[in-house]
């Protein structure tokens, strides 16, 4: 997704196009390329034969050229508005504003998408916490929302290009514009994966239990120290909490003799029973 959008943004043309009998337009986010239409080629051939100086200085100069987007908008705004047609200056001003929206929102959305992927990696391979899972899901959703808003705005303003003289019925979106819509749909995949394929698993549950234990110890005035697990646990060679008697280590105890009911006693329990009998 990130690579595709990078290609769309840096390419000079491919987002919108308008092909008529008089001219052809191919535009990207930063440049506009103009070329001749079928009728212009016919007229140009006649002018080139009878008045080459006029054709070379007037028509060919602007019909076959690559413009910066702002320069093209300034040029098109100098042409008087044609009656019964939409204002071509307003059309290209709106498209330029849509370019700025895409350039601002799409990279922001891609950065959020990358941050969501990193958060999901942290959840799956470092520490399975509920915060990491929820953060990844939120980042994926906000990323898709920003990209979808940018693409929808661009398509909305580009749609008015068909009303520019002369009117056309074909879609103004070029191949990159169509692919941008498809890539926006692909941006839903991380959201679906985070919802369907991830959830509260065993590792996340164990982490939550350990967090609750630390919180409980902190409330009891023990500073929330993590006493560890296994051999590092308190009372099993790892020390004891302040003010608490150490728990004796668990040692192997031989099987209980016959008639004892199969009970197994630890050393402290055996000592206590001997004191009672005495």
PDB file of C-alpha atoms in Angstrom:
ATOM      1  CA  UNK A   1       0.000   0.000   0.000  1.00  0.00           C
ATOM      2  CA  UNK A   2       2.784   2.438   0.927  1.00  0.00           C
ATOM      3  CA  UNK A   3       4.799   1.644  -2.212  1.00  0.00           C
ATOM      4  CA  UNK A   4       1.738   1.997  -4.461  1.00  0.00           C
ATOM      5  CA  UNK A   5       0.795   5.394  -3.046  1.00  0.00           C
ATOM      6  CA  UNK A   6       4.382   6.588  -3.357  1.00  0.00           C
ATOM      7  CA  UNK A   7       4.302   5.719  -7.066  1.00  0.00           C
ATOM      8  CA  UNK A   8       0.952   7.472  -7.542  1.00  0.00           C
ATOM      9  CA  UNK A   9       2.177  10.676  -5.919  1.00  0.00           C
ATOM     10  CA  UNK A  10       5.549  10.991  -7.663  1.00  0.00           C
ATOM     11  CA  UNK A  11       4.359  10.142 -11.179  1.00  0.00           C
ATOM     12  CA  UNK A  12       3.836  13.285 -13.309  1.00  0.00           C
ATOM     13  CA  UNK A  13       0.545  12.110 -14.855  1.00  0.00           C
ATOM     14  CA  UNK A  14      -1.954   9.290 -14.577  1.00  0.00           C
ATOM     15  CA  UNK A  15      -4.511  10.561 -12.051  1.00  0.00           C
ATOM     16  CA  UNK A  16      -7.030  12.351 -14.305  1.00  0.00           C
ATOM     17  CA  UNK A  17      -7.440  12.734 -18.059  1.00  0.00           C
ATOM     18  CA  UNK A  18      -9.729  14.440 -20.561  1.00  0.00           C
ATOM     19  CA  UNK A  19      -9.543  13.617 -24.273  1.00  0.00           C
ATOM     20  CA  UNK A  20     -11.583  15.656 -26.760  1.00  0.00           C
ATOM     21  CA  UNK A  21     -11.487  16.561 -30.444  1.00  0.00           C
ATOM     22  CA  UNK A  22      -9.682  19.782 -29.639  1.00  0.00           C
ATOM     23  CA  UNK A  23      -7.212  18.877 -26.895  1.00  0.00           C
ATOM     24  CA  UNK A  24      -6.074  16.146 -24.511  1.00  0.00           C
ATOM     25  CA  UNK A  25      -5.224  16.601 -20.828  1.00  0.00           C
ATOM     26  CA  UNK A  26      -3.292  14.228 -18.586  1.00  0.00           C
ATOM     27  CA  UNK A  27      -2.653  15.368 -15.018  1.00  0.00           C
ATOM     28  CA  UNK A  28      -1.030  14.134 -11.854  1.00  0.00           C
ATOM     29  CA  UNK A  29      -0.682  15.816  -8.486  1.00  0.00           C
ATOM     30  CA  UNK A  30       2.035  18.265  -9.573  1.00  0.00           C
ATOM     31  CA  UNK A  31       1.978  18.510 -13.371  1.00  0.00           C
ATOM     32  CA  UNK A  32      -0.457  18.729 -16.291  1.00  0.00           C
ATOM     33  CA  UNK A  33       0.458  17.497 -19.762  1.00  0.00           C
ATOM     34  CA  UNK A  34      -1.469  18.915 -22.734  1.00  0.00           C
ATOM     35  CA  UNK A  35      -1.508  17.527 -26.248  1.00  0.00           C
ATOM     36  CA  UNK A  36      -3.532  17.816 -29.457  1.00  0.00           C
ATOM     37  CA  UNK A  37      -6.917  16.330 -30.143  1.00  0.00           C
ATOM     38  CA  UNK A  38      -7.994  14.872 -33.498  1.00  0.00           C
ATOM     39  CA  UNK A  39      -9.465  18.153 -34.755  1.00  0.00           C
ATOM     40  CA  UNK A  40      -6.467  20.127 -33.502  1.00  0.00           C
ATOM     41  CA  UNK A  41      -4.149  17.808 -35.358  1.00  0.00           C
ATOM     42  CA  UNK A  42      -6.124  18.373 -38.573  1.00  0.00           C
ATOM     43  CA  UNK A  43      -6.170  22.145 -38.136  1.00  0.00           C
ATOM     44  CA  UNK A  44      -2.531  22.098 -37.143  1.00  0.00           C
ATOM     45  CA  UNK A  45      -1.572  20.229 -40.281  1.00  0.00           C
ATOM     46  CA  UNK A  46      -3.306  22.883 -42.406  1.00  0.00           C
ATOM     47  CA  UNK A  47      -1.774  25.757 -40.459  1.00  0.00           C
ATOM     48  CA  UNK A  48       1.610  24.135 -40.601  1.00  0.00           C
ATOM     49  CA  UNK A  49       1.311  24.040 -44.381  1.00  0.00           C
ATOM     50  CA  UNK A  50      -0.050  27.534 -44.985  1.00  0.00           C
ATOM     51  CA  UNK A  51       1.010  29.523 -41.886  1.00  0.00           C
ATOM     52  CA  UNK A  52       3.765  27.656 -39.999  1.00  0.00           C
ATOM     53  CA  UNK A  53       4.740  30.723 -38.016  1.00  0.00           C
ATOM     54  CA  UNK A  54       1.264  31.140 -36.525  1.00  0.00           C
ATOM     55  CA  UNK A  55       0.974  27.446 -35.744  1.00  0.00           C
ATOM     56  CA  UNK A  56       4.372  27.279 -34.147  1.00  0.00           C
ATOM     57  CA  UNK A  57       4.057  30.398 -32.015  1.00  0.00           C
ATOM     58  CA  UNK A  58       0.414  30.169 -30.972  1.00  0.00           C
ATOM     59  CA  UNK A  59      -1.172  26.748 -30.978  1.00  0.00           C
ATOM     60  CA  UNK A  60       1.681  24.296 -30.712  1.00  0.00           C
ATOM     61  CA  UNK A  61       3.225  26.274 -27.865  1.00  0.00           C
ATOM     62  CA  UNK A  62       0.481  25.423 -25.390  1.00  0.00           C
ATOM     63  CA  UNK A  63      -1.150  22.336 -26.880  1.00  0.00           C
ATOM     64  CA  UNK A  64       1.892  20.061 -26.573  1.00  0.00           C
ATOM     65  CA  UNK A  65       3.476  21.012 -23.316  1.00  0.00           C
ATOM     66  CA  UNK A  66       3.981  19.932 -19.721  1.00  0.00           C
ATOM     67  CA  UNK A  67       2.858  22.480 -17.124  1.00  0.00           C
ATOM     68  CA  UNK A  68       3.287  22.778 -13.415  1.00  0.00           C
ATOM     69  CA  UNK A  69      -0.117  22.445 -11.835  1.00  0.00           C
ATOM     70  CA  UNK A  70      -0.240  25.985 -10.442  1.00  0.00           C
ATOM     71  CA  UNK A  71       0.967  27.382 -13.765  1.00  0.00           C
ATOM     72  CA  UNK A  72      -1.737  25.486 -15.643  1.00  0.00           C
ATOM     73  CA  UNK A  73      -4.432  26.731 -13.297  1.00  0.00           C
ATOM     74  CA  UNK A  74      -3.287  30.309 -13.765  1.00  0.00           C
ATOM     75  CA  UNK A  75      -3.285  29.839 -17.517  1.00  0.00           C
ATOM     76  CA  UNK A  76      -6.729  28.259 -17.697  1.00  0.00           C
ATOM     77  CA  UNK A  77      -8.174  30.968 -15.461  1.00  0.00           C
ATOM     78  CA  UNK A  78      -7.173  33.584 -18.046  1.00  0.00           C
ATOM     79  CA  UNK A  79      -9.543  32.060 -20.613  1.00  0.00           C
ATOM     80  CA  UNK A  80     -13.019  33.662 -20.470  1.00  0.00           C
ATOM     81  CA  UNK A  81     -15.838  31.461 -19.261  1.00  0.00           C
ATOM     82  CA  UNK A  82     -17.840  29.833 -22.026  1.00  0.00           C
ATOM     83  CA  UNK A  83     -21.622  30.312 -21.612  1.00  0.00           C
ATOM     84  CA  UNK A  84     -23.692  27.253 -20.559  1.00  0.00           C
ATOM     85  CA  UNK A  85     -20.531  25.516 -19.320  1.00  0.00           C
ATOM     86  CA  UNK A  86     -19.151  25.279 -15.812  1.00  0.00           C
ATOM     87  CA  UNK A  87     -16.410  27.700 -14.854  1.00  0.00           C
ATOM     88  CA  UNK A  88     -13.202  25.938 -15.924  1.00  0.00           C
ATOM     89  CA  UNK A  89     -11.185  28.122 -13.546  1.00  0.00           C
ATOM     90  CA  UNK A  90     -13.267  26.924 -10.587  1.00  0.00           C
ATOM     91  CA  UNK A  91     -12.970  23.329 -11.749  1.00  0.00           C
ATOM     92  CA  UNK A  92      -9.171  23.377 -11.795  1.00  0.00           C
ATOM     93  CA  UNK A  93      -8.974  25.377  -8.576  1.00  0.00           C
ATOM     94  CA  UNK A  94     -11.015  22.669  -6.848  1.00  0.00           C
ATOM     95  CA  UNK A  95      -8.826  19.938  -8.329  1.00  0.00           C
ATOM     96  CA  UNK A  96      -5.732  21.738  -7.071  1.00  0.00           C
ATOM     97  CA  UNK A  97      -7.263  21.915  -3.592  1.00  0.00           C
ATOM     98  CA  UNK A  98      -8.048  18.186  -3.822  1.00  0.00           C
ATOM     99  CA  UNK A  99      -4.376  17.596  -4.672  1.00  0.00           C
ATOM    100  CA  UNK A 100      -3.335  19.356  -1.482  1.00  0.00           C
ATOM    101  CA  UNK A 101      -5.825  17.290   0.548  1.00  0.00           C
ATOM    102  CA  UNK A 102      -4.453  14.039  -0.872  1.00  0.00           C
ATOM    103  CA  UNK A 103      -0.829  15.086  -0.345  1.00  0.00           C
ATOM    104  CA  UNK A 104      -1.562  15.968   3.303  1.00  0.00           C
ATOM    105  CA  UNK A 105      -3.931  13.173   4.366  1.00  0.00           C
ATOM    106  CA  UNK A 106      -2.572  10.166   2.481  1.00  0.00           C
ATOM    107  CA  UNK A 107       1.024  10.317   3.839  1.00  0.00           C
ATOM    108  CA  UNK A 108      -0.419  10.857   7.322  1.00  0.00           C
ATOM    109  CA  UNK A 109      -2.632   7.811   6.874  1.00  0.00           C
ATOM    110  CA  UNK A 110       0.308   5.749   5.623  1.00  0.00           C
ATOM    111  CA  UNK A 111       2.369   6.694   8.681  1.00  0.00           C
ATOM    112  CA  UNK A 112      -0.502   5.631  10.938  1.00  0.00           C
ATOM    113  CA  UNK A 113      -0.775   2.380   8.987  1.00  0.00           C
ATOM    114  CA  UNK A 114       2.931   1.730   9.527  1.00  0.00           C
ATOM    115  CA  UNK A 115       2.587   2.534  13.244  1.00  0.00           C
ATOM    116  CA  UNK A 116      -0.322   0.087  13.450  1.00  0.00           C
ATOM    117  CA  UNK A 117       1.794  -2.642  11.854  1.00  0.00           C
ATOM    118  CA  UNK A 118       4.582  -2.002  14.380  1.00  0.00           C
ATOM    119  CA  UNK A 119       2.074  -2.135  17.229  1.00  0.00           C
ATOM    120  CA  UNK A 120       0.706  -5.427  15.933  1.00  0.00           C
ATOM    121  CA  UNK A 121       4.257  -6.792  15.668  1.00  0.00           C
ATOM    122  CA  UNK A 122       4.850  -5.774  19.293  1.00  0.00           C
ATOM    123  CA  UNK A 123       1.646  -7.540  20.303  1.00  0.00           C
ATOM    124  CA  UNK A 124       2.480 -10.800  18.515  1.00  0.00           C
ATOM    125  CA  UNK A 125       6.227 -11.097  19.103  1.00  0.00           C
ATOM    126  CA  UNK A 126       7.163  -8.945  22.113  1.00  0.00           C
ATOM    127  CA  UNK A 127       4.385  -8.629  24.685  1.00  0.00           C
ATOM    128  CA  UNK A 128       0.736  -9.510  24.176  1.00  0.00           C
ATOM    129  CA  UNK A 129      -1.052  -6.634  25.867  1.00  0.00           C
ATOM    130  CA  UNK A 130      -4.583  -5.424  25.365  1.00  0.00           C
ATOM    131  CA  UNK A 131      -3.324  -1.853  24.923  1.00  0.00           C
ATOM    132  CA  UNK A 132      -1.098  -2.840  21.988  1.00  0.00           C
ATOM    133  CA  UNK A 133      -3.932  -4.749  20.306  1.00  0.00           C
ATOM    134  CA  UNK A 134      -6.430  -1.922  20.731  1.00  0.00           C
ATOM    135  CA  UNK A 135      -3.882   0.667  19.639  1.00  0.00           C
ATOM    136  CA  UNK A 136      -3.131  -1.259  16.432  1.00  0.00           C
ATOM    137  CA  UNK A 137      -6.831  -1.582  15.623  1.00  0.00           C
ATOM    138  CA  UNK A 138      -7.421   2.140  16.232  1.00  0.00           C
ATOM    139  CA  UNK A 139      -4.441   3.124  14.078  1.00  0.00           C
ATOM    140  CA  UNK A 140      -5.655   0.930  11.205  1.00  0.00           C
ATOM    141  CA  UNK A 141      -9.130   2.463  11.358  1.00  0.00           C
ATOM    142  CA  UNK A 142      -7.926   6.072  11.471  1.00  0.00           C
ATOM    143  CA  UNK A 143      -5.476   5.373   8.640  1.00  0.00           C
ATOM    144  CA  UNK A 144      -8.214   3.985   6.404  1.00  0.00           C
ATOM    145  CA  UNK A 145     -10.520   6.879   7.281  1.00  0.00           C
ATOM    146  CA  UNK A 146      -7.941   9.521   6.287  1.00  0.00           C
ATOM    147  CA  UNK A 147      -7.069   7.801   3.005  1.00  0.00           C
ATOM    148  CA  UNK A 148     -10.728   7.236   2.137  1.00  0.00           C
ATOM    149  CA  UNK A 149     -11.600  10.893   2.803  1.00  0.00           C
ATOM    150  CA  UNK A 150      -8.715  12.068   0.608  1.00  0.00           C
ATOM    151  CA  UNK A 151      -9.594   9.754  -2.296  1.00  0.00           C
ATOM    152  CA  UNK A 152     -13.329  10.518  -2.094  1.00  0.00           C
ATOM    153  CA  UNK A 153     -12.629  14.276  -2.113  1.00  0.00           C
ATOM    154  CA  UNK A 154     -10.314  13.958  -5.089  1.00  0.00           C
ATOM    155  CA  UNK A 155     -12.803  11.851  -7.068  1.00  0.00           C
ATOM    156  CA  UNK A 156     -15.625  14.287  -6.265  1.00  0.00           C
ATOM    157  CA  UNK A 157     -13.790  17.355  -7.565  1.00  0.00           C
ATOM    158  CA  UNK A 158     -12.274  15.504 -10.519  1.00  0.00           C
ATOM    159  CA  UNK A 159     -15.760  14.457 -11.604  1.00  0.00           C
ATOM    160  CA  UNK A 160     -16.572  18.056 -12.579  1.00  0.00           C
ATOM    161  CA  UNK A 161     -13.872  17.885 -15.257  1.00  0.00           C
ATOM    162  CA  UNK A 162     -16.439  16.307 -17.592  1.00  0.00           C
ATOM    163  CA  UNK A 163     -18.353  19.627 -17.614  1.00  0.00           C
ATOM    164  CA  UNK A 164     -15.373  21.535 -18.962  1.00  0.00           C
ATOM    165  CA  UNK A 165     -15.705  22.523 -22.621  1.00  0.00           C
ATOM    166  CA  UNK A 166     -16.421  20.391 -24.504  1.00  0.00           C
ATOM    167  CA  UNK A 167     -18.503  18.071 -22.307  1.00  0.00           C
ATOM    168  CA  UNK A 168     -17.508  14.421 -22.250  1.00  0.00           C
ATOM    169  CA  UNK A 169     -19.125  11.284 -20.861  1.00  0.00           C
ATOM    170  CA  UNK A 170     -16.005   9.286 -20.056  1.00  0.00           C
ATOM    171  CA  UNK A 171     -14.714   9.094 -16.503  1.00  0.00           C
ATOM    172  CA  UNK A 172     -11.988  11.648 -15.830  1.00  0.00           C
ATOM    173  CA  UNK A 173     -10.017   9.194 -13.679  1.00  0.00           C
ATOM    174  CA  UNK A 174      -6.931   7.792 -15.361  1.00  0.00           C
ATOM    175  CA  UNK A 175      -5.227   4.471 -14.609  1.00  0.00           C
ATOM    176  CA  UNK A 176      -3.529   5.728 -11.427  1.00  0.00           C
ATOM    177  CA  UNK A 177      -6.821   7.211 -10.223  1.00  0.00           C
ATOM    178  CA  UNK A 178      -8.557   3.858 -10.668  1.00  0.00           C
ATOM    179  CA  UNK A 179      -5.741   2.038  -8.910  1.00  0.00           C
ATOM    180  CA  UNK A 180      -5.880   4.528  -6.030  1.00  0.00           C
ATOM    181  CA  UNK A 181      -9.507   3.556  -5.402  1.00  0.00           C
ATOM    182  CA  UNK A 182      -8.558  -0.142  -5.416  1.00  0.00           C
ATOM    183  CA  UNK A 183      -5.631   0.426  -3.042  1.00  0.00           C
ATOM    184  CA  UNK A 184      -7.952   2.324  -0.711  1.00  0.00           C
ATOM    185  CA  UNK A 185     -10.164  -0.758  -0.597  1.00  0.00           C
ATOM    186  CA  UNK A 186      -7.107  -2.903   0.184  1.00  0.00           C
ATOM    187  CA  UNK A 187      -6.490  -0.654   3.205  1.00  0.00           C
ATOM    188  CA  UNK A 188      -9.459  -2.413   4.821  1.00  0.00           C
ATOM    189  CA  UNK A 189      -7.491  -5.675   5.034  1.00  0.00           C
ATOM    190  CA  UNK A 190      -5.428  -4.711   8.135  1.00  0.00           C
ATOM    191  CA  UNK A 191      -8.639  -3.700   9.924  1.00  0.00           C
ATOM    192  CA  UNK A 192     -10.311  -7.022   9.122  1.00  0.00           C
ATOM    193  CA  UNK A 193      -7.209  -8.966  10.166  1.00  0.00           C
ATOM    194  CA  UNK A 194      -6.962  -7.117  13.483  1.00  0.00           C
ATOM    195  CA  UNK A 195     -10.642  -7.802  14.201  1.00  0.00           C
ATOM    196  CA  UNK A 196     -10.982 -11.378  12.940  1.00  0.00           C
ATOM    197  CA  UNK A 197      -7.531 -12.885  13.511  1.00  0.00           C
ATOM    198  CA  UNK A 198      -6.642 -11.301  16.847  1.00  0.00           C
ATOM    199  CA  UNK A 199      -8.419 -11.254  20.169  1.00  0.00           C
ATOM    200  CA  UNK A 200      -7.923 -11.815  23.859  1.00  0.00           C
ATOM    201  CA  UNK A 201      -5.657 -14.866  23.889  1.00  0.00           C
ATOM    202  CA  UNK A 202      -3.980 -16.839  26.645  1.00  0.00           C
ATOM    203  CA  UNK A 203      -0.811 -14.729  26.646  1.00  0.00           C
ATOM    204  CA  UNK A 204      -2.814 -11.529  26.911  1.00  0.00           C
ATOM    205  CA  UNK A 205      -4.855 -13.033  29.758  1.00  0.00           C
ATOM    206  CA  UNK A 206      -1.703 -14.058  31.645  1.00  0.00           C
ATOM    207  CA  UNK A 207      -0.260 -10.586  31.189  1.00  0.00           C
ATOM    208  CA  UNK A 208      -3.454  -9.030  32.577  1.00  0.00           C
ATOM    209  CA  UNK A 209      -3.373 -11.355  35.588  1.00  0.00           C
ATOM    210  CA  UNK A 210       0.255 -10.449  36.293  1.00  0.00           C
ATOM    211  CA  UNK A 211      -0.622  -6.755  35.992  1.00  0.00           C
ATOM    212  CA  UNK A 212      -3.470  -7.190  38.477  1.00  0.00           C
ATOM    213  CA  UNK A 213      -1.115  -8.963  40.883  1.00  0.00           C
ATOM    214  CA  UNK A 214       1.386  -6.117  40.691  1.00  0.00           C
ATOM    215  CA  UNK A 215      -1.421  -3.638  41.272  1.00  0.00           C
ATOM    216  CA  UNK A 216      -2.610  -5.602  44.309  1.00  0.00           C
ATOM    217  CA  UNK A 217       0.885  -5.768  45.796  1.00  0.00           C
ATOM    218  CA  UNK A 218       1.291  -2.038  45.281  1.00  0.00           C
ATOM    219  CA  UNK A 219      -1.977  -1.378  47.086  1.00  0.00           C
ATOM    220  CA  UNK A 220      -0.766  -3.589  49.965  1.00  0.00           C
ATOM    221  CA  UNK A 221       2.291  -1.354  50.366  1.00  0.00           C
ATOM    222  CA  UNK A 222       4.810  -3.704  48.782  1.00  0.00           C
ATOM    223  CA  UNK A 223       5.679  -1.323  45.967  1.00  0.00           C
ATOM    224  CA  UNK A 224       4.183  -3.388  43.192  1.00  0.00           C
ATOM    225  CA  UNK A 225       7.342  -5.464  42.892  1.00  0.00           C
ATOM    226  CA  UNK A 226       7.193  -8.315  40.446  1.00  0.00           C
ATOM    227  CA  UNK A 227       8.247 -11.364  42.434  1.00  0.00           C
ATOM    228  CA  UNK A 228       8.854 -13.398  39.307  1.00  0.00           C
ATOM    229  CA  UNK A 229       7.899 -16.880  38.294  1.00  0.00           C
ATOM    230  CA  UNK A 230       9.351 -20.331  38.844  1.00  0.00           C
ATOM    231  CA  UNK A 231      12.840 -20.336  40.371  1.00  0.00           C
ATOM    232  CA  UNK A 232      12.822 -16.528  40.574  1.00  0.00           C
ATOM    233  CA  UNK A 233       9.610 -16.419  42.601  1.00  0.00           C
ATOM    234  CA  UNK A 234       9.696 -15.206  46.180  1.00  0.00           C
ATOM    235  CA  UNK A 235      10.129 -18.023  48.681  1.00  0.00           C
ATOM    236  CA  UNK A 236      11.740 -20.309  46.125  1.00  0.00           C
ATOM    237  CA  UNK A 237      15.261 -18.962  46.239  1.00  0.00           C
ATOM    238  CA  UNK A 238      14.293 -15.436  45.208  1.00  0.00           C
ATOM    239  CA  UNK A 239      13.871 -13.876  48.668  1.00  0.00           C
ATOM    240  CA  UNK A 240      10.685 -12.802  50.399  1.00  0.00           C
ATOM    241  CA  UNK A 241       8.559  -9.659  50.573  1.00  0.00           C
ATOM    242  CA  UNK A 242       9.417  -7.191  53.367  1.00  0.00           C
ATOM    243  CA  UNK A 243       7.973  -8.256  56.707  1.00  0.00           C
ATOM    244  CA  UNK A 244       7.022 -11.735  55.532  1.00  0.00           C
ATOM    245  CA  UNK A 245       8.605 -14.995  56.620  1.00  0.00           C
ATOM    246  CA  UNK A 246      10.277 -16.832  53.793  1.00  0.00           C
ATOM    247  CA  UNK A 247       8.426 -19.827  52.436  1.00  0.00           C
ATOM    248  CA  UNK A 248      10.536 -22.985  52.776  1.00  0.00           C
ATOM    249  CA  UNK A 249      11.644 -24.551  49.581  1.00  0.00           C
ATOM    250  CA  UNK A 250       9.689 -27.518  48.328  1.00  0.00           C
ATOM    251  CA  UNK A 251      11.788 -30.638  48.812  1.00  0.00           C
ATOM    252  CA  UNK A 252      11.034 -34.174  47.747  1.00  0.00           C
ATOM    253  CA  UNK A 253       9.270 -36.121  50.448  1.00  0.00           C
ATOM    254  CA  UNK A 254       9.368 -39.910  50.506  1.00  0.00           C
ATOM    255  CA  UNK A 255       6.080 -41.763  50.209  1.00  0.00           C
ATOM    256  CA  UNK A 256       4.012 -41.825  53.360  1.00  0.00           C
ATOM    257  CA  UNK A 257       4.060 -45.067  55.345  1.00  0.00           C
ATOM    258  CA  UNK A 258       1.125 -47.418  55.326  1.00  0.00           C
ATOM    259  CA  UNK A 259      -1.717 -46.387  57.540  1.00  0.00           C
ATOM    260  CA  UNK A 260      -1.059 -42.648  57.266  1.00  0.00           C
ATOM    261  CA  UNK A 261      -3.872 -42.174  54.805  1.00  0.00           C
ATOM    262  CA  UNK A 262      -1.527 -41.252  51.982  1.00  0.00           C
ATOM    263  CA  UNK A 263      -0.913 -37.732  53.407  1.00  0.00           C
ATOM    264  CA  UNK A 264       2.280 -35.938  52.433  1.00  0.00           C
ATOM    265  CA  UNK A 265       3.706 -33.321  54.798  1.00  0.00           C
ATOM    266  CA  UNK A 266       6.247 -30.588  54.264  1.00  0.00           C
ATOM    267  CA  UNK A 267       9.042 -30.156  56.886  1.00  0.00           C
ATOM    268  CA  UNK A 268       7.285 -27.325  58.749  1.00  0.00           C
ATOM    269  CA  UNK A 269       4.035 -29.304  58.935  1.00  0.00           C
ATOM    270  CA  UNK A 270       5.860 -32.362  60.304  1.00  0.00           C
ATOM    271  CA  UNK A 271       7.595 -30.228  62.977  1.00  0.00           C
ATOM    272  CA  UNK A 272       4.282 -28.671  64.024  1.00  0.00           C
ATOM    273  CA  UNK A 273       2.651 -32.087  64.383  1.00  0.00           C
ATOM    274  CA  UNK A 274       5.567 -33.371  66.516  1.00  0.00           C
ATOM    275  CA  UNK A 275       5.184 -30.343  68.857  1.00  0.00           C
ATOM    276  CA  UNK A 276       1.445 -31.074  69.243  1.00  0.00           C
ATOM    277  CA  UNK A 277       2.092 -34.701  70.130  1.00  0.00           C
ATOM    278  CA  UNK A 278       4.726 -33.682  72.704  1.00  0.00           C
TER     279      UNK A 278
END
